[in-house]
């Protein structure tokens, strides 16, 4: 019995790579991935047929592909874990611990308006501090496990 081979588009691969790294909460959303990558591929084709340069086609398709995916909650949690708690655990434990802390920290994000450029705002510093505190409290109550 031969397994059916699934062809992944260039856009689907790029999107999956970003989601796995920075948006684990979306990495398993097959509908989102398929719809978004198909839209990007279609836009690329349409803009190419319309006579745009390849660079412009890529830029427009990338805008569609990555729309709303510039600020990552997980990357923020990972940044806090890596910067603030790196002395209490081995480097190879940082990413798994950040994955564990992500759902713990999720409610903290609801107090902020997260835009694509949020990481460059003054409020990001407040969020960073609040996430640091949330993780420190969790560790005090539960240990590193």
mmCIF file with all atom_site columns, C-alpha atoms in Angstrom:
data_model
loop_
_atom_site.group_PDB
_atom_site.id
_atom_site.type_symbol
_atom_site.label_atom_id
_atom_site.label_alt_id
_atom_site.label_comp_id
_atom_site.label_asym_id
_atom_site.label_entity_id
_atom_site.label_seq_id
_atom_site.pdbx_PDB_ins_code
_atom_site.Cartn_x
_atom_site.Cartn_y
_atom_site.Cartn_z
_atom_site.occupancy
_atom_site.B_iso_or_equiv
_atom_site.pdbx_formal_charge
_atom_site.auth_seq_id
_atom_site.auth_comp_id
_atom_site.auth_asym_id
_atom_site.auth_atom_id
_atom_site.pdbx_PDB_model_num
ATOM 1   C CA . UNK A 1 1   ? 0.000  0.000  0.000   1.00 0.00 ? 1   UNK A CA 1
ATOM 2   C CA . UNK A 1 2   ? 1.564  3.275  -1.101  1.00 0.00 ? 2   UNK A CA 1
ATOM 3   C CA . UNK A 1 3   ? 1.179  6.354  1.017   1.00 0.00 ? 3   UNK A CA 1
ATOM 4   C CA . UNK A 1 4   ? -0.273 9.276  -0.829  1.00 0.00 ? 4   UNK A CA 1
ATOM 5   C CA . UNK A 1 5   ? 2.314  12.037 -1.253  1.00 0.00 ? 5   UNK A CA 1
ATOM 6   C CA . UNK A 1 6   ? 1.087  15.511 -0.328  1.00 0.00 ? 6   UNK A CA 1
ATOM 7   C CA . UNK A 1 7   ? 2.639  18.394 -2.179  1.00 0.00 ? 7   UNK A CA 1
ATOM 8   C CA . UNK A 1 8   ? 3.189  21.470 -0.049  1.00 0.00 ? 8   UNK A CA 1
ATOM 9   C CA . UNK A 1 9   ? 3.329  24.817 -1.756  1.00 0.00 ? 9   UNK A CA 1
ATOM 10  C CA . UNK A 1 10  ? 6.204  27.212 -1.270  1.00 0.00 ? 10  UNK A CA 1
ATOM 11  C CA . UNK A 1 11  ? 3.892  29.522 0.641   1.00 0.00 ? 11  UNK A CA 1
ATOM 12  C CA . UNK A 1 12  ? 2.558  26.734 2.848   1.00 0.00 ? 12  UNK A CA 1
ATOM 13  C CA . UNK A 1 13  ? 6.106  25.706 3.769   1.00 0.00 ? 13  UNK A CA 1
ATOM 14  C CA . UNK A 1 14  ? 7.102  29.281 4.611   1.00 0.00 ? 14  UNK A CA 1
ATOM 15  C CA . UNK A 1 15  ? 3.991  29.822 6.687   1.00 0.00 ? 15  UNK A CA 1
ATOM 16  C CA . UNK A 1 16  ? 4.361  26.509 8.535   1.00 0.00 ? 16  UNK A CA 1
ATOM 17  C CA . UNK A 1 17  ? 7.988  27.352 9.341   1.00 0.00 ? 17  UNK A CA 1
ATOM 18  C CA . UNK A 1 18  ? 6.984  30.688 10.884  1.00 0.00 ? 18  UNK A CA 1
ATOM 19  C CA . UNK A 1 19  ? 4.058  29.192 12.794  1.00 0.00 ? 19  UNK A CA 1
ATOM 20  C CA . UNK A 1 20  ? 6.096  26.355 14.262  1.00 0.00 ? 20  UNK A CA 1
ATOM 21  C CA . UNK A 1 21  ? 8.790  28.771 15.407  1.00 0.00 ? 21  UNK A CA 1
ATOM 22  C CA . UNK A 1 22  ? 6.785  31.773 16.567  1.00 0.00 ? 22  UNK A CA 1
ATOM 23  C CA . UNK A 1 23  ? 3.073  30.944 16.657  1.00 0.00 ? 23  UNK A CA 1
ATOM 24  C CA . UNK A 1 24  ? 2.729  27.429 18.093  1.00 0.00 ? 24  UNK A CA 1
ATOM 25  C CA . UNK A 1 25  ? -0.924 28.144 18.853  1.00 0.00 ? 25  UNK A CA 1
ATOM 26  C CA . UNK A 1 26  ? -1.587 28.327 15.091  1.00 0.00 ? 26  UNK A CA 1
ATOM 27  C CA . UNK A 1 27  ? 0.840  25.647 13.894  1.00 0.00 ? 27  UNK A CA 1
ATOM 28  C CA . UNK A 1 28  ? -1.830 22.928 13.911  1.00 0.00 ? 28  UNK A CA 1
ATOM 29  C CA . UNK A 1 29  ? -4.566 25.007 12.255  1.00 0.00 ? 29  UNK A CA 1
ATOM 30  C CA . UNK A 1 30  ? -4.647 23.314 8.857   1.00 0.00 ? 30  UNK A CA 1
ATOM 31  C CA . UNK A 1 31  ? -7.553 25.439 7.604   1.00 0.00 ? 31  UNK A CA 1
ATOM 32  C CA . UNK A 1 32  ? -5.746 28.679 8.424   1.00 0.00 ? 32  UNK A CA 1
ATOM 33  C CA . UNK A 1 33  ? -2.530 27.448 6.821   1.00 0.00 ? 33  UNK A CA 1
ATOM 34  C CA . UNK A 1 34  ? -4.237 26.216 3.666   1.00 0.00 ? 34  UNK A CA 1
ATOM 35  C CA . UNK A 1 35  ? -6.407 29.296 3.196   1.00 0.00 ? 35  UNK A CA 1
ATOM 36  C CA . UNK A 1 36  ? -3.608 31.757 3.879   1.00 0.00 ? 36  UNK A CA 1
ATOM 37  C CA . UNK A 1 37  ? -1.036 29.998 1.664   1.00 0.00 ? 37  UNK A CA 1
ATOM 38  C CA . UNK A 1 38  ? -3.571 29.571 -1.165  1.00 0.00 ? 38  UNK A CA 1
ATOM 39  C CA . UNK A 1 39  ? -4.468 33.266 -0.986  1.00 0.00 ? 39  UNK A CA 1
ATOM 40  C CA . UNK A 1 40  ? -0.793 34.226 -1.152  1.00 0.00 ? 40  UNK A CA 1
ATOM 41  C CA . UNK A 1 41  ? -0.179 31.932 -4.144  1.00 0.00 ? 41  UNK A CA 1
ATOM 42  C CA . UNK A 1 42  ? -3.247 33.259 -5.950  1.00 0.00 ? 42  UNK A CA 1
ATOM 43  C CA . UNK A 1 43  ? -2.268 36.873 -5.311  1.00 0.00 ? 43  UNK A CA 1
ATOM 44  C CA . UNK A 1 44  ? 1.239  36.192 -6.580  1.00 0.00 ? 44  UNK A CA 1
ATOM 45  C CA . UNK A 1 45  ? -0.148 34.658 -9.775  1.00 0.00 ? 45  UNK A CA 1
ATOM 46  C CA . UNK A 1 46  ? -2.673 37.463 -10.311 1.00 0.00 ? 46  UNK A CA 1
ATOM 47  C CA . UNK A 1 47  ? -0.111 40.228 -9.794  1.00 0.00 ? 47  UNK A CA 1
ATOM 48  C CA . UNK A 1 48  ? 2.359  38.456 -12.075 1.00 0.00 ? 48  UNK A CA 1
ATOM 49  C CA . UNK A 1 49  ? -0.230 38.063 -14.829 1.00 0.00 ? 49  UNK A CA 1
ATOM 50  C CA . UNK A 1 50  ? -1.098 41.744 -14.386 1.00 0.00 ? 50  UNK A CA 1
ATOM 51  C CA . UNK A 1 51  ? 2.483  42.582 -15.382 1.00 0.00 ? 51  UNK A CA 1
ATOM 52  C CA . UNK A 1 52  ? 4.097  43.385 -12.048 1.00 0.00 ? 52  UNK A CA 1
ATOM 53  C CA . UNK A 1 53  ? 7.769  42.733 -11.437 1.00 0.00 ? 53  UNK A CA 1
ATOM 54  C CA . UNK A 1 54  ? 8.627  39.536 -9.545  1.00 0.00 ? 54  UNK A CA 1
ATOM 55  C CA . UNK A 1 55  ? 9.830  41.578 -6.559  1.00 0.00 ? 55  UNK A CA 1
ATOM 56  C CA . UNK A 1 56  ? 6.453  43.325 -6.361  1.00 0.00 ? 56  UNK A CA 1
ATOM 57  C CA . UNK A 1 57  ? 4.598  40.025 -6.705  1.00 0.00 ? 57  UNK A CA 1
ATOM 58  C CA . UNK A 1 58  ? 6.667  38.544 -3.859  1.00 0.00 ? 58  UNK A CA 1
ATOM 59  C CA . UNK A 1 59  ? 6.119  41.600 -1.675  1.00 0.00 ? 59  UNK A CA 1
ATOM 60  C CA . UNK A 1 60  ? 2.345  41.518 -2.130  1.00 0.00 ? 60  UNK A CA 1
ATOM 61  C CA . UNK A 1 61  ? 2.141  37.740 -1.633  1.00 0.00 ? 61  UNK A CA 1
ATOM 62  C CA . UNK A 1 62  ? 4.272  37.975 1.528   1.00 0.00 ? 62  UNK A CA 1
ATOM 63  C CA . UNK A 1 63  ? 2.030  40.724 2.859   1.00 0.00 ? 63  UNK A CA 1
ATOM 64  C CA . UNK A 1 64  ? -0.958 38.382 2.470   1.00 0.00 ? 64  UNK A CA 1
ATOM 65  C CA . UNK A 1 65  ? 0.929  35.361 3.847   1.00 0.00 ? 65  UNK A CA 1
ATOM 66  C CA . UNK A 1 66  ? 2.225  37.062 6.994   1.00 0.00 ? 66  UNK A CA 1
ATOM 67  C CA . UNK A 1 67  ? -0.569 39.560 7.653   1.00 0.00 ? 67  UNK A CA 1
ATOM 68  C CA . UNK A 1 68  ? -1.100 39.907 11.393  1.00 0.00 ? 68  UNK A CA 1
ATOM 69  C CA . UNK A 1 69  ? 1.834  37.612 12.163  1.00 0.00 ? 69  UNK A CA 1
ATOM 70  C CA . UNK A 1 70  ? 4.538  40.123 12.986  1.00 0.00 ? 70  UNK A CA 1
ATOM 71  C CA . UNK A 1 71  ? 4.166  40.263 16.764  1.00 0.00 ? 71  UNK A CA 1
ATOM 72  C CA . UNK A 1 72  ? 4.479  36.851 18.376  1.00 0.00 ? 72  UNK A CA 1
ATOM 73  C CA . UNK A 1 73  ? 3.237  36.200 21.890  1.00 0.00 ? 73  UNK A CA 1
ATOM 74  C CA . UNK A 1 74  ? 5.320  33.040 22.032  1.00 0.00 ? 74  UNK A CA 1
ATOM 75  C CA . UNK A 1 75  ? 8.491  34.852 20.937  1.00 0.00 ? 75  UNK A CA 1
ATOM 76  C CA . UNK A 1 76  ? 7.862  37.325 23.749  1.00 0.00 ? 76  UNK A CA 1
ATOM 77  C CA . UNK A 1 77  ? 7.514  34.539 26.338  1.00 0.00 ? 77  UNK A CA 1
ATOM 78  C CA . UNK A 1 78  ? 10.627 32.849 24.931  1.00 0.00 ? 78  UNK A CA 1
ATOM 79  C CA . UNK A 1 79  ? 12.533 36.142 25.089  1.00 0.00 ? 79  UNK A CA 1
ATOM 80  C CA . UNK A 1 80  ? 11.598 36.578 28.758  1.00 0.00 ? 80  UNK A CA 1
ATOM 81  C CA . UNK A 1 81  ? 12.538 32.982 29.600  1.00 0.00 ? 81  UNK A CA 1
ATOM 82  C CA . UNK A 1 82  ? 15.850 33.291 27.728  1.00 0.00 ? 82  UNK A CA 1
ATOM 83  C CA . UNK A 1 83  ? 16.782 36.647 29.232  1.00 0.00 ? 83  UNK A CA 1
ATOM 84  C CA . UNK A 1 84  ? 15.466 36.371 32.761  1.00 0.00 ? 84  UNK A CA 1
ATOM 85  C CA . UNK A 1 85  ? 15.572 32.673 33.665  1.00 0.00 ? 85  UNK A CA 1
ATOM 86  C CA . UNK A 1 86  ? 18.554 31.393 31.685  1.00 0.00 ? 86  UNK A CA 1
ATOM 87  C CA . UNK A 1 87  ? 20.698 31.121 34.809  1.00 0.00 ? 87  UNK A CA 1
ATOM 88  C CA . UNK A 1 88  ? 18.398 28.593 36.471  1.00 0.00 ? 88  UNK A CA 1
ATOM 89  C CA . UNK A 1 89  ? 18.107 26.101 33.611  1.00 0.00 ? 89  UNK A CA 1
ATOM 90  C CA . UNK A 1 90  ? 20.219 24.648 30.820  1.00 0.00 ? 90  UNK A CA 1
ATOM 91  C CA . UNK A 1 91  ? 20.043 26.284 27.395  1.00 0.00 ? 91  UNK A CA 1
ATOM 92  C CA . UNK A 1 92  ? 18.364 23.244 25.840  1.00 0.00 ? 92  UNK A CA 1
ATOM 93  C CA . UNK A 1 93  ? 15.531 23.541 28.405  1.00 0.00 ? 93  UNK A CA 1
ATOM 94  C CA . UNK A 1 94  ? 14.689 27.180 27.579  1.00 0.00 ? 94  UNK A CA 1
ATOM 95  C CA . UNK A 1 95  ? 12.494 26.496 24.540  1.00 0.00 ? 95  UNK A CA 1
ATOM 96  C CA . UNK A 1 96  ? 10.531 23.607 26.103  1.00 0.00 ? 96  UNK A CA 1
ATOM 97  C CA . UNK A 1 97  ? 10.033 25.682 29.270  1.00 0.00 ? 97  UNK A CA 1
ATOM 98  C CA . UNK A 1 98  ? 8.813  28.652 27.204  1.00 0.00 ? 98  UNK A CA 1
ATOM 99  C CA . UNK A 1 99  ? 6.308  26.328 25.501  1.00 0.00 ? 99  UNK A CA 1
ATOM 100 C CA . UNK A 1 100 ? 5.141  25.238 28.961  1.00 0.00 ? 100 UNK A CA 1
ATOM 101 C CA . UNK A 1 101 ? 4.856  28.856 30.150  1.00 0.00 ? 101 UNK A CA 1
ATOM 102 C CA . UNK A 1 102 ? 3.038  30.072 27.044  1.00 0.00 ? 102 UNK A CA 1
ATOM 103 C CA . UNK A 1 103 ? -0.463 29.038 28.203  1.00 0.00 ? 103 UNK A CA 1
ATOM 104 C CA . UNK A 1 104 ? 0.323  30.313 31.713  1.00 0.00 ? 104 UNK A CA 1
ATOM 105 C CA . UNK A 1 105 ? 1.215  33.740 30.283  1.00 0.00 ? 105 UNK A CA 1
ATOM 106 C CA . UNK A 1 106 ? -1.581 33.868 27.689  1.00 0.00 ? 106 UNK A CA 1
ATOM 107 C CA . UNK A 1 107 ? -4.005 35.808 29.956  1.00 0.00 ? 107 UNK A CA 1
ATOM 108 C CA . UNK A 1 108 ? -1.410 38.558 30.467  1.00 0.00 ? 108 UNK A CA 1
ATOM 109 C CA . UNK A 1 109 ? -1.588 39.491 26.782  1.00 0.00 ? 109 UNK A CA 1
ATOM 110 C CA . UNK A 1 110 ? -5.301 40.275 26.977  1.00 0.00 ? 110 UNK A CA 1
ATOM 111 C CA . UNK A 1 111 ? -4.525 43.521 28.783  1.00 0.00 ? 111 UNK A CA 1
ATOM 112 C CA . UNK A 1 112 ? -2.663 44.911 25.793  1.00 0.00 ? 112 UNK A CA 1
ATOM 113 C CA . UNK A 1 113 ? -3.557 45.932 22.261  1.00 0.00 ? 113 UNK A CA 1
ATOM 114 C CA . UNK A 1 114 ? -1.168 43.790 20.243  1.00 0.00 ? 114 UNK A CA 1
ATOM 115 C CA . UNK A 1 115 ? -0.314 45.335 16.903  1.00 0.00 ? 115 UNK A CA 1
ATOM 116 C CA . UNK A 1 116 ? 2.408  44.375 14.460  1.00 0.00 ? 116 UNK A CA 1
ATOM 117 C CA . UNK A 1 117 ? 4.718  47.054 15.875  1.00 0.00 ? 117 UNK A CA 1
ATOM 118 C CA . UNK A 1 118 ? 3.827  46.476 19.550  1.00 0.00 ? 118 UNK A CA 1
ATOM 119 C CA . UNK A 1 119 ? 7.340  45.198 20.329  1.00 0.00 ? 119 UNK A CA 1
ATOM 120 C CA . UNK A 1 120 ? 8.667  48.708 19.686  1.00 0.00 ? 120 UNK A CA 1
ATOM 121 C CA . UNK A 1 121 ? 6.230  50.474 22.010  1.00 0.00 ? 121 UNK A CA 1
ATOM 122 C CA . UNK A 1 122 ? 6.567  51.594 25.626  1.00 0.00 ? 122 UNK A CA 1
ATOM 123 C CA . UNK A 1 123 ? 3.785  49.172 26.576  1.00 0.00 ? 123 UNK A CA 1
ATOM 124 C CA . UNK A 1 124 ? 5.988  46.259 25.503  1.00 0.00 ? 124 UNK A CA 1
ATOM 125 C CA . UNK A 1 125 ? 8.258  46.983 28.473  1.00 0.00 ? 125 UNK A CA 1
ATOM 126 C CA . UNK A 1 126 ? 5.245  46.757 30.789  1.00 0.00 ? 126 UNK A CA 1
ATOM 127 C CA . UNK A 1 127 ? 4.153  43.486 29.197  1.00 0.00 ? 127 UNK A CA 1
ATOM 128 C CA . UNK A 1 128 ? 7.688  42.112 29.472  1.00 0.00 ? 128 UNK A CA 1
ATOM 129 C CA . UNK A 1 129 ? 7.760  42.933 33.190  1.00 0.00 ? 129 UNK A CA 1
ATOM 130 C CA . UNK A 1 130 ? 4.325  41.424 33.768  1.00 0.00 ? 130 UNK A CA 1
ATOM 131 C CA . UNK A 1 131 ? 5.276  38.199 31.973  1.00 0.00 ? 131 UNK A CA 1
ATOM 132 C CA . UNK A 1 132 ? 8.510  38.020 33.981  1.00 0.00 ? 132 UNK A CA 1
ATOM 133 C CA . UNK A 1 133 ? 6.505  38.295 37.178  1.00 0.00 ? 133 UNK A CA 1
ATOM 134 C CA . UNK A 1 134 ? 3.954  35.708 36.048  1.00 0.00 ? 134 UNK A CA 1
ATOM 135 C CA . UNK A 1 135 ? 6.702  33.195 35.282  1.00 0.00 ? 135 UNK A CA 1
ATOM 136 C CA . UNK A 1 136 ? 8.572  33.945 38.525  1.00 0.00 ? 136 UNK A CA 1
ATOM 137 C CA . UNK A 1 137 ? 5.380  33.348 40.536  1.00 0.00 ? 137 UNK A CA 1
ATOM 138 C CA . UNK A 1 138 ? 4.690  30.117 38.652  1.00 0.00 ? 138 UNK A CA 1
ATOM 139 C CA . UNK A 1 139 ? 8.238  28.867 39.349  1.00 0.00 ? 139 UNK A CA 1
ATOM 140 C CA . UNK A 1 140 ? 7.923  29.817 43.039  1.00 0.00 ? 140 UNK A CA 1
ATOM 141 C CA . UNK A 1 141 ? 4.666  27.866 43.302  1.00 0.00 ? 141 UNK A CA 1
ATOM 142 C CA . UNK A 1 142 ? 5.530  24.885 41.095  1.00 0.00 ? 142 UNK A CA 1
ATOM 143 C CA . UNK A 1 143 ? 9.298  24.696 40.759  1.00 0.00 ? 143 UNK A CA 1
ATOM 144 C CA . UNK A 1 144 ? 10.930 24.111 37.397  1.00 0.00 ? 144 UNK A CA 1
ATOM 145 C CA . UNK A 1 145 ? 9.432  20.607 36.954  1.00 0.00 ? 145 UNK A CA 1
#
